[in-house]
Amino acid sequence: MTEQTKAPVALRAARIVRRRTRASVIHDANAPAIAARDLAAAYGGRIALSAVSFDLSAGAHLAVVGPNGAGKSTLLKVIGGLLPWVGGTIRVHGHAPRDHLCIAYVPQRSDVDWRFPVTVADVVLMGLTGRLGPLRRAGQRDRRLVTDAIERVGLEDRAHRQIGELSGGEQQRMFIARAIAQEAEIVLMDEPLAGLDVPSEADVLALLDRLDRTTLLVALHDLGVAAAHFDRVLLLRERMIGFGTPADVFRPDALEAAYGGCVRMVRTADGALVVHDSACPREAL
Ligand code: ADP
């Protein structure tokens, strides 16, 4: 039986009331930002991810890496409160994942309907709706938060464009602006660099690097980017292969367990870590 199904009925009812009133969870000051113990998640009874255990302190930047189908998106969805877990425990600032207004979740670009008739400013304002509730209109301070956030990501001249008119990199910067306006303490991003050209990727990474007081969990494919821009990595392949600093985790045995020999890393003269793809098919990576 999972922890969720064990919760007494009264407690579950209290959670529902709290969600309706949009009240957020009060953080436990002594707890890590994220704590997972033997966490497992499933779709329709099929386990997609298991044996995930780690503590992440507030302000850490974590790259979640692993081959296609490893469970990266699944983990972010569980932490974001979008998917129930089926085994172990997961705590966000000491509490179950749901109802945290401090979490901003950014889905994969392919999961967003970019034809939706909203502007960049509308989407960034949506970051505030959790706190405003459905009935309160945005006030002057809220509008300033939105304008400031859009400026911080350099999208001032795109603020009133329909979201489908943006480039891929601009779309990711818009979501970062939404998280900034939300004053999110935890930001979950699912493959934000997928399909971006090199300059757009650099823009997004520079913005993420600057979120130094935000706890960041980013699903990524590129292990070189993970090593260069993140202080922690979590390596998955349907279960946790490793968690720690990039140097601790990106070892030959762990990479072999995750990628089956399709990638390896070498140290260059300047100490950088480089990923070498072999002749493996793209879908293996
Ligand atoms: P990754 O993000 O690492 O590519 P996912 O978390 O998307 O991996 O998927 C992990 C596993 O769960 C895969 O086997 C995938 O097919 C499966 N899966 C993902 N989403 C669903 C879903 N909505 N229904 C059923 N299975 C799913």
Short mmCIF file of C-alpha atoms and ligand atoms in Angstrom, two decimals:
data_model
loop_
_atom_site.label_atom_id
_atom_site.label_comp_id
_atom_site.label_asym_id
_atom_site.label_seq_id
_atom_site.Cartn_x
_atom_site.Cartn_y
_atom_site.Cartn_z
CA MET A 1 0.00 0.00 0.00
CA THR A 2 1.40 3.43 -0.87
CA GLU A 3 1.77 6.25 1.59
CA GLN A 4 -0.99 8.08 -0.28
CA THR A 5 -3.55 5.33 0.03
CA LYS A 6 -2.61 4.93 3.71
CA ALA A 7 -3.41 8.57 4.49
CA PRO A 8 -6.48 8.81 6.73
CA VAL A 9 -9.63 10.02 5.03
CA ALA A 10 -9.71 13.22 7.13
CA LEU A 11 -6.17 14.07 6.09
CA ARG A 12 -6.94 13.51 2.44
CA ALA A 13 -10.06 15.69 2.77
CA ALA A 14 -7.94 18.44 4.35
CA ARG A 15 -5.58 18.25 1.37
CA ILE A 16 -8.49 18.67 -1.03
CA VAL A 17 -9.80 21.73 0.86
CA ARG A 18 -6.31 23.21 0.89
CA ARG A 19 -5.96 22.72 -2.85
CA ARG A 20 -9.29 24.42 -3.51
CA THR A 21 -8.30 27.45 -1.47
CA ARG A 22 -4.89 27.53 -3.19
CA ALA A 23 -3.14 27.71 0.18
CA SER A 24 0.40 26.46 -0.15
CA VAL A 25 2.40 24.07 1.98
CA ILE A 26 4.49 25.54 4.77
CA HIS A 27 8.07 24.37 4.36
CA ASP A 28 9.85 22.39 7.03
CA ALA A 29 12.95 24.53 7.57
CA ASN A 30 15.12 21.54 8.51
CA ALA A 31 14.19 19.34 5.56
CA PRO A 32 16.09 19.17 2.24
CA ALA A 33 14.37 20.79 -0.76
CA ILE A 34 13.80 17.29 -2.19
CA ALA A 35 14.20 13.98 -0.37
CA ALA A 36 13.48 10.68 -2.15
CA ARG A 37 13.77 7.27 -0.51
CA ASP A 38 13.41 4.14 -2.64
CA LEU A 39 10.92 6.05 -4.78
CA ALA A 40 8.98 4.16 -7.45
CA ALA A 41 6.51 5.34 -10.10
CA ALA A 42 4.34 3.44 -12.56
CA TYR A 43 1.92 3.81 -15.44
CA GLY A 44 -1.08 1.49 -15.36
CA GLY A 45 0.65 -0.96 -13.04
CA ARG A 46 3.91 -1.06 -15.04
CA ILE A 47 6.84 0.24 -13.00
CA ALA A 48 8.65 2.94 -14.99
CA LEU A 49 11.09 4.05 -12.31
CA SER A 50 12.29 2.55 -9.03
CA ALA A 51 15.00 2.62 -6.34
CA VAL A 52 15.49 6.39 -6.49
CA SER A 53 17.00 7.77 -3.26
CA PHE A 54 18.64 11.17 -2.89
CA ASP A 55 18.59 14.41 -0.90
CA LEU A 56 18.85 17.72 -2.73
CA SER A 57 19.51 20.88 -0.76
CA ALA A 58 17.83 24.17 -1.54
CA GLY A 59 19.59 26.09 -4.31
CA ALA A 60 21.25 23.00 -5.84
CA HIS A 61 21.17 22.61 -9.61
CA LEU A 62 20.47 18.99 -10.57
CA ALA A 63 20.71 17.51 -14.07
CA VAL A 64 18.53 14.42 -14.47
CA VAL A 65 20.17 12.30 -17.17
CA GLY A 66 19.80 8.88 -18.74
CA PRO A 67 18.83 7.32 -22.07
CA ASN A 68 15.40 7.63 -23.68
CA GLY A 69 12.74 5.99 -21.54
CA ALA A 70 14.99 6.06 -18.43
CA GLY A 71 12.31 7.77 -16.33
CA LYS A 72 13.54 11.39 -16.35
CA SER A 73 10.14 12.92 -17.20
CA THR A 74 8.44 10.51 -14.83
CA LEU A 75 10.60 11.67 -11.92
CA LEU A 76 9.92 15.35 -12.66
CA LYS A 77 6.18 14.66 -12.84
CA VAL A 78 6.21 12.90 -9.47
CA ILE A 79 8.13 15.75 -7.83
CA GLY A 80 5.79 18.26 -9.49
CA GLY A 81 2.79 16.46 -7.99
CA LEU A 82 1.46 15.53 -11.45
CA LEU A 83 1.91 11.77 -11.12
CA PRO A 84 1.35 9.73 -7.94
CA TRP A 85 4.20 7.57 -6.74
CA VAL A 86 3.60 3.90 -5.99
CA GLY A 87 6.46 3.02 -3.64
CA GLY A 88 8.94 4.58 -1.23
CA THR A 89 8.64 8.22 -0.24
CA ILE A 90 9.16 11.62 -1.79
CA ARG A 91 9.22 14.86 0.17
CA VAL A 92 9.41 18.43 -1.08
CA HIS A 93 10.59 20.71 1.73
CA GLY A 94 9.39 18.04 4.15
CA HIS A 95 5.94 17.43 2.62
CA ALA A 96 4.26 15.37 -0.07
CA PRO A 97 4.70 16.95 -3.53
CA ARG A 98 1.17 18.23 -4.12
CA ASP A 99 -0.01 21.78 -3.37
CA HIS A 100 3.42 23.43 -3.50
CA LEU A 101 2.99 26.87 -5.03
CA CYS A 102 6.78 27.16 -4.84
CA ILE A 103 7.18 24.63 -7.70
CA ALA A 104 7.26 25.68 -11.35
CA TYR A 105 7.00 22.79 -13.80
CA VAL A 106 7.99 23.30 -17.44
CA PRO A 107 6.88 20.45 -19.73
CA GLN A 108 8.65 19.35 -22.90
CA ARG A 109 8.02 21.79 -25.74
CA SER A 110 6.32 19.04 -27.71
CA ASP A 111 3.69 18.71 -24.95
CA VAL A 112 2.55 22.35 -25.28
CA ASP A 113 -0.15 23.50 -27.73
CA TRP A 114 1.67 26.49 -29.20
CA ARG A 115 -1.43 27.51 -31.22
CA PHE A 116 -3.24 28.48 -28.01
CA PRO A 117 -4.27 32.17 -28.35
CA VAL A 118 -2.23 33.63 -25.50
CA THR A 119 0.70 36.03 -25.46
CA VAL A 120 4.05 35.75 -23.71
CA ALA A 121 2.82 38.22 -21.04
CA ASP A 122 -0.32 36.09 -20.49
CA VAL A 123 1.77 32.97 -19.91
CA VAL A 124 4.14 34.74 -17.53
CA LEU A 125 1.14 36.13 -15.62
CA MET A 126 -0.18 32.56 -15.30
CA GLY A 127 2.77 31.95 -12.99
CA LEU A 128 0.97 34.14 -10.47
CA THR A 129 -2.46 32.52 -10.64
CA GLY A 130 -1.61 29.98 -7.93
CA ARG A 131 -1.05 32.79 -5.46
CA LEU A 132 -3.77 35.12 -6.78
CA GLY A 133 -6.46 32.43 -6.84
CA PRO A 134 -9.20 32.34 -9.46
CA LEU A 135 -11.05 35.47 -8.26
CA ARG A 136 -8.36 38.08 -7.55
CA ARG A 137 -7.21 40.20 -10.46
CA ALA A 138 -3.55 41.03 -10.96
CA GLY A 139 -2.59 44.25 -9.20
CA GLN A 140 0.21 46.72 -9.83
CA ARG A 141 2.82 44.64 -7.97
CA ASP A 142 1.82 41.53 -9.94
CA ARG A 143 2.09 43.34 -13.27
CA ARG A 144 5.53 44.67 -12.24
CA LEU A 145 6.64 41.11 -11.40
CA VAL A 146 5.56 40.03 -14.88
CA THR A 147 7.32 42.95 -16.63
CA ASP A 148 10.50 42.45 -14.61
CA ALA A 149 10.55 38.72 -15.32
CA ILE A 150 10.10 39.27 -19.06
CA GLU A 151 12.94 41.81 -19.01
CA ARG A 152 15.22 39.43 -17.10
CA VAL A 153 14.96 36.87 -19.89
CA GLY A 154 15.30 39.51 -22.61
CA LEU A 155 11.86 39.09 -24.18
CA GLU A 156 10.58 42.69 -23.79
CA ASP A 157 10.03 43.02 -27.54
CA ARG A 158 8.13 39.71 -27.63
CA ALA A 159 5.84 40.34 -24.64
CA HIS A 160 2.67 40.76 -26.71
CA ARG A 161 3.40 38.11 -29.33
CA GLN A 162 1.31 34.96 -29.53
CA ILE A 163 3.41 32.14 -28.05
CA GLY A 164 3.58 30.17 -31.32
CA GLU A 165 5.48 33.06 -32.94
CA LEU A 166 8.48 32.52 -30.68
CA SER A 167 11.57 30.50 -31.53
CA GLY A 168 12.29 27.38 -29.45
CA GLY A 169 14.84 29.21 -27.30
CA GLU A 170 12.45 32.11 -26.73
CA GLN A 171 9.74 29.68 -25.69
CA GLN A 172 12.03 28.26 -23.01
CA ARG A 173 13.02 31.76 -21.88
CA MET A 174 9.30 32.57 -21.57
CA PHE A 175 8.85 29.61 -19.22
CA ILE A 176 11.85 30.73 -17.18
CA ALA A 177 10.21 34.18 -16.94
CA ARG A 178 7.02 32.52 -15.73
CA ALA A 179 8.98 30.71 -12.99
CA ILE A 180 10.70 33.98 -12.02
CA ALA A 181 7.34 35.82 -11.82
CA GLN A 182 5.95 32.97 -9.75
CA GLU A 183 8.92 33.43 -7.38
CA ALA A 184 9.31 29.68 -7.67
CA GLU A 185 11.78 28.11 -5.26
CA ILE A 186 11.90 24.84 -7.21
CA VAL A 187 11.93 24.76 -11.01
CA LEU A 188 11.44 21.48 -12.90
CA MET A 189 12.30 21.61 -16.61
CA ASP A 190 11.85 18.68 -18.98
CA GLU A 191 14.40 18.71 -21.81
CA PRO A 192 14.53 22.52 -22.18
CA LEU A 193 17.44 22.27 -24.64
CA ALA A 194 15.81 19.76 -27.02
CA GLY A 195 15.84 21.04 -30.58
CA LEU A 196 17.62 24.32 -29.78
CA ASP A 197 20.51 25.66 -31.86
CA VAL A 198 23.81 26.35 -30.11
CA PRO A 199 23.28 30.11 -29.43
CA SER A 200 19.75 29.52 -28.08
CA GLU A 201 21.04 26.70 -25.88
CA ALA A 202 23.74 29.01 -24.52
CA ASP A 203 21.12 31.72 -23.76
CA VAL A 204 18.91 29.28 -21.85
CA LEU A 205 21.86 27.81 -19.92
CA ALA A 206 23.11 31.30 -18.99
CA LEU A 207 19.67 32.13 -17.56
CA LEU A 208 19.53 28.86 -15.63
CA ASP A 209 23.06 29.41 -14.25
CA ARG A 210 21.89 32.77 -12.90
CA LEU A 211 19.02 31.20 -10.90
CA ASP A 212 21.53 30.49 -8.17
CA ARG A 213 19.08 30.61 -5.26
CA THR A 214 16.55 28.40 -7.03
CA THR A 215 16.51 24.62 -6.69
CA LEU A 216 16.67 23.44 -10.27
CA LEU A 217 15.95 19.96 -11.65
CA VAL A 218 16.48 19.72 -15.40
CA ALA A 219 16.06 16.61 -17.57
CA LEU A 220 18.85 16.60 -20.16
CA HIS A 221 20.37 14.45 -22.86
CA ASP A 222 23.77 16.09 -23.10
CA LEU A 223 26.13 14.80 -20.40
CA GLY A 224 28.73 17.45 -21.29
CA VAL A 225 26.19 20.18 -20.51
CA ALA A 226 25.24 18.38 -17.30
CA ALA A 227 28.89 18.26 -16.20
CA ALA A 228 29.61 21.88 -17.12
CA HIS A 229 26.50 23.61 -15.75
CA PHE A 230 25.13 21.50 -12.88
CA ASP A 231 26.54 20.81 -9.43
CA ARG A 232 24.62 17.53 -9.03
CA VAL A 233 23.57 14.83 -11.47
CA LEU A 234 21.10 11.98 -11.14
CA LEU A 235 21.73 9.15 -13.60
CA LEU A 236 18.72 6.95 -14.36
CA ARG A 237 17.87 3.88 -16.33
CA GLU A 238 14.48 2.81 -15.02
CA ARG A 239 16.15 2.94 -11.61
CA MET A 240 18.77 5.17 -10.06
CA ILE A 241 22.28 4.37 -11.30
CA GLY A 242 24.01 7.23 -9.49
CA PHE A 243 23.59 10.54 -7.71
CA GLY A 244 26.26 13.08 -6.75
CA THR A 245 28.64 15.52 -8.38
CA PRO A 246 29.25 15.01 -12.12
CA ALA A 247 32.76 13.72 -11.36
CA ASP A 248 31.36 11.19 -8.86
CA VAL A 249 28.60 9.91 -11.11
CA PHE A 250 30.12 9.97 -14.59
CA ARG A 251 32.35 6.94 -14.07
CA PRO A 252 32.81 4.17 -16.63
CA ASP A 253 30.79 1.55 -14.71
CA ALA A 254 27.85 3.89 -14.15
CA LEU A 255 27.85 5.06 -17.79
CA GLU A 256 28.01 1.44 -18.94
CA ALA A 257 25.04 0.57 -16.69
CA ALA A 258 23.01 3.49 -18.04
CA TYR A 259 23.99 3.55 -21.71
CA GLY A 260 25.37 0.07 -22.32
CA GLY A 261 28.64 1.31 -23.78
CA CYS A 262 27.07 3.90 -26.08
CA VAL A 263 28.81 6.82 -24.37
CA ARG A 264 32.06 7.35 -22.55
CA MET A 265 33.72 10.40 -21.11
CA VAL A 266 37.32 11.51 -21.27
CA ARG A 267 39.14 14.37 -19.61
CA THR A 268 40.57 16.93 -22.01
CA ALA A 269 43.75 18.91 -21.30
CA ASP A 270 41.70 21.74 -19.75
CA GLY A 271 39.85 19.30 -17.49
CA ALA A 272 36.56 19.39 -19.37
CA LEU A 273 34.53 16.24 -19.69
CA VAL A 274 33.60 15.21 -23.22
CA VAL A 275 31.03 12.66 -24.29
CA HIS A 276 31.85 10.37 -27.18
CA ASP A 277 28.92 8.73 -28.91
CA SER A 278 29.79 5.46 -30.55
CA ALA A 279 27.85 4.05 -33.50
CA CYS A 280 24.85 3.48 -31.25
CA PRO A 281 21.43 4.46 -32.59
CA ARG A 282 20.15 7.86 -31.42
CA GLU A 283 17.23 6.26 -29.62
CA ALA A 284 19.68 4.52 -27.27
CA LEU A 285 20.93 7.87 -25.95
P1 ADP B 1 12.48 9.70 -20.27
O1 ADP B 1 11.95 11.05 -19.86
O2 ADP B 1 13.75 9.35 -19.56
O3 ADP B 1 12.63 9.55 -21.76
P2 ADP B 1 9.91 8.76 -19.38
O4 ADP B 1 9.84 9.16 -17.96
O5 ADP B 1 9.18 9.61 -20.37
O6 ADP B 1 11.44 8.59 -19.80
O7 ADP B 1 9.37 7.28 -19.54
C1 ADP B 1 9.75 6.22 -18.67
C2 ADP B 1 8.97 4.99 -19.07
O8 ADP B 1 7.60 5.21 -18.81
C3 ADP B 1 9.09 4.64 -20.55
O9 ADP B 1 9.11 3.24 -20.67
C4 ADP B 1 7.82 5.22 -21.15
O10 ADP B 1 7.42 4.48 -22.29
C5 ADP B 1 6.83 5.04 -20.01
N1 ADP B 1 5.79 6.08 -20.03
C6 ADP B 1 6.00 7.40 -20.00
N2 ADP B 1 4.82 8.08 -20.00
C7 ADP B 1 3.86 7.13 -20.05
C8 ADP B 1 2.43 7.17 -20.08
N3 ADP B 1 1.75 8.33 -20.06
N4 ADP B 1 1.77 6.00 -20.13
C9 ADP B 1 2.43 4.81 -20.13
N5 ADP B 1 3.77 4.71 -20.11
C10 ADP B 1 4.48 5.85 -20.06
#
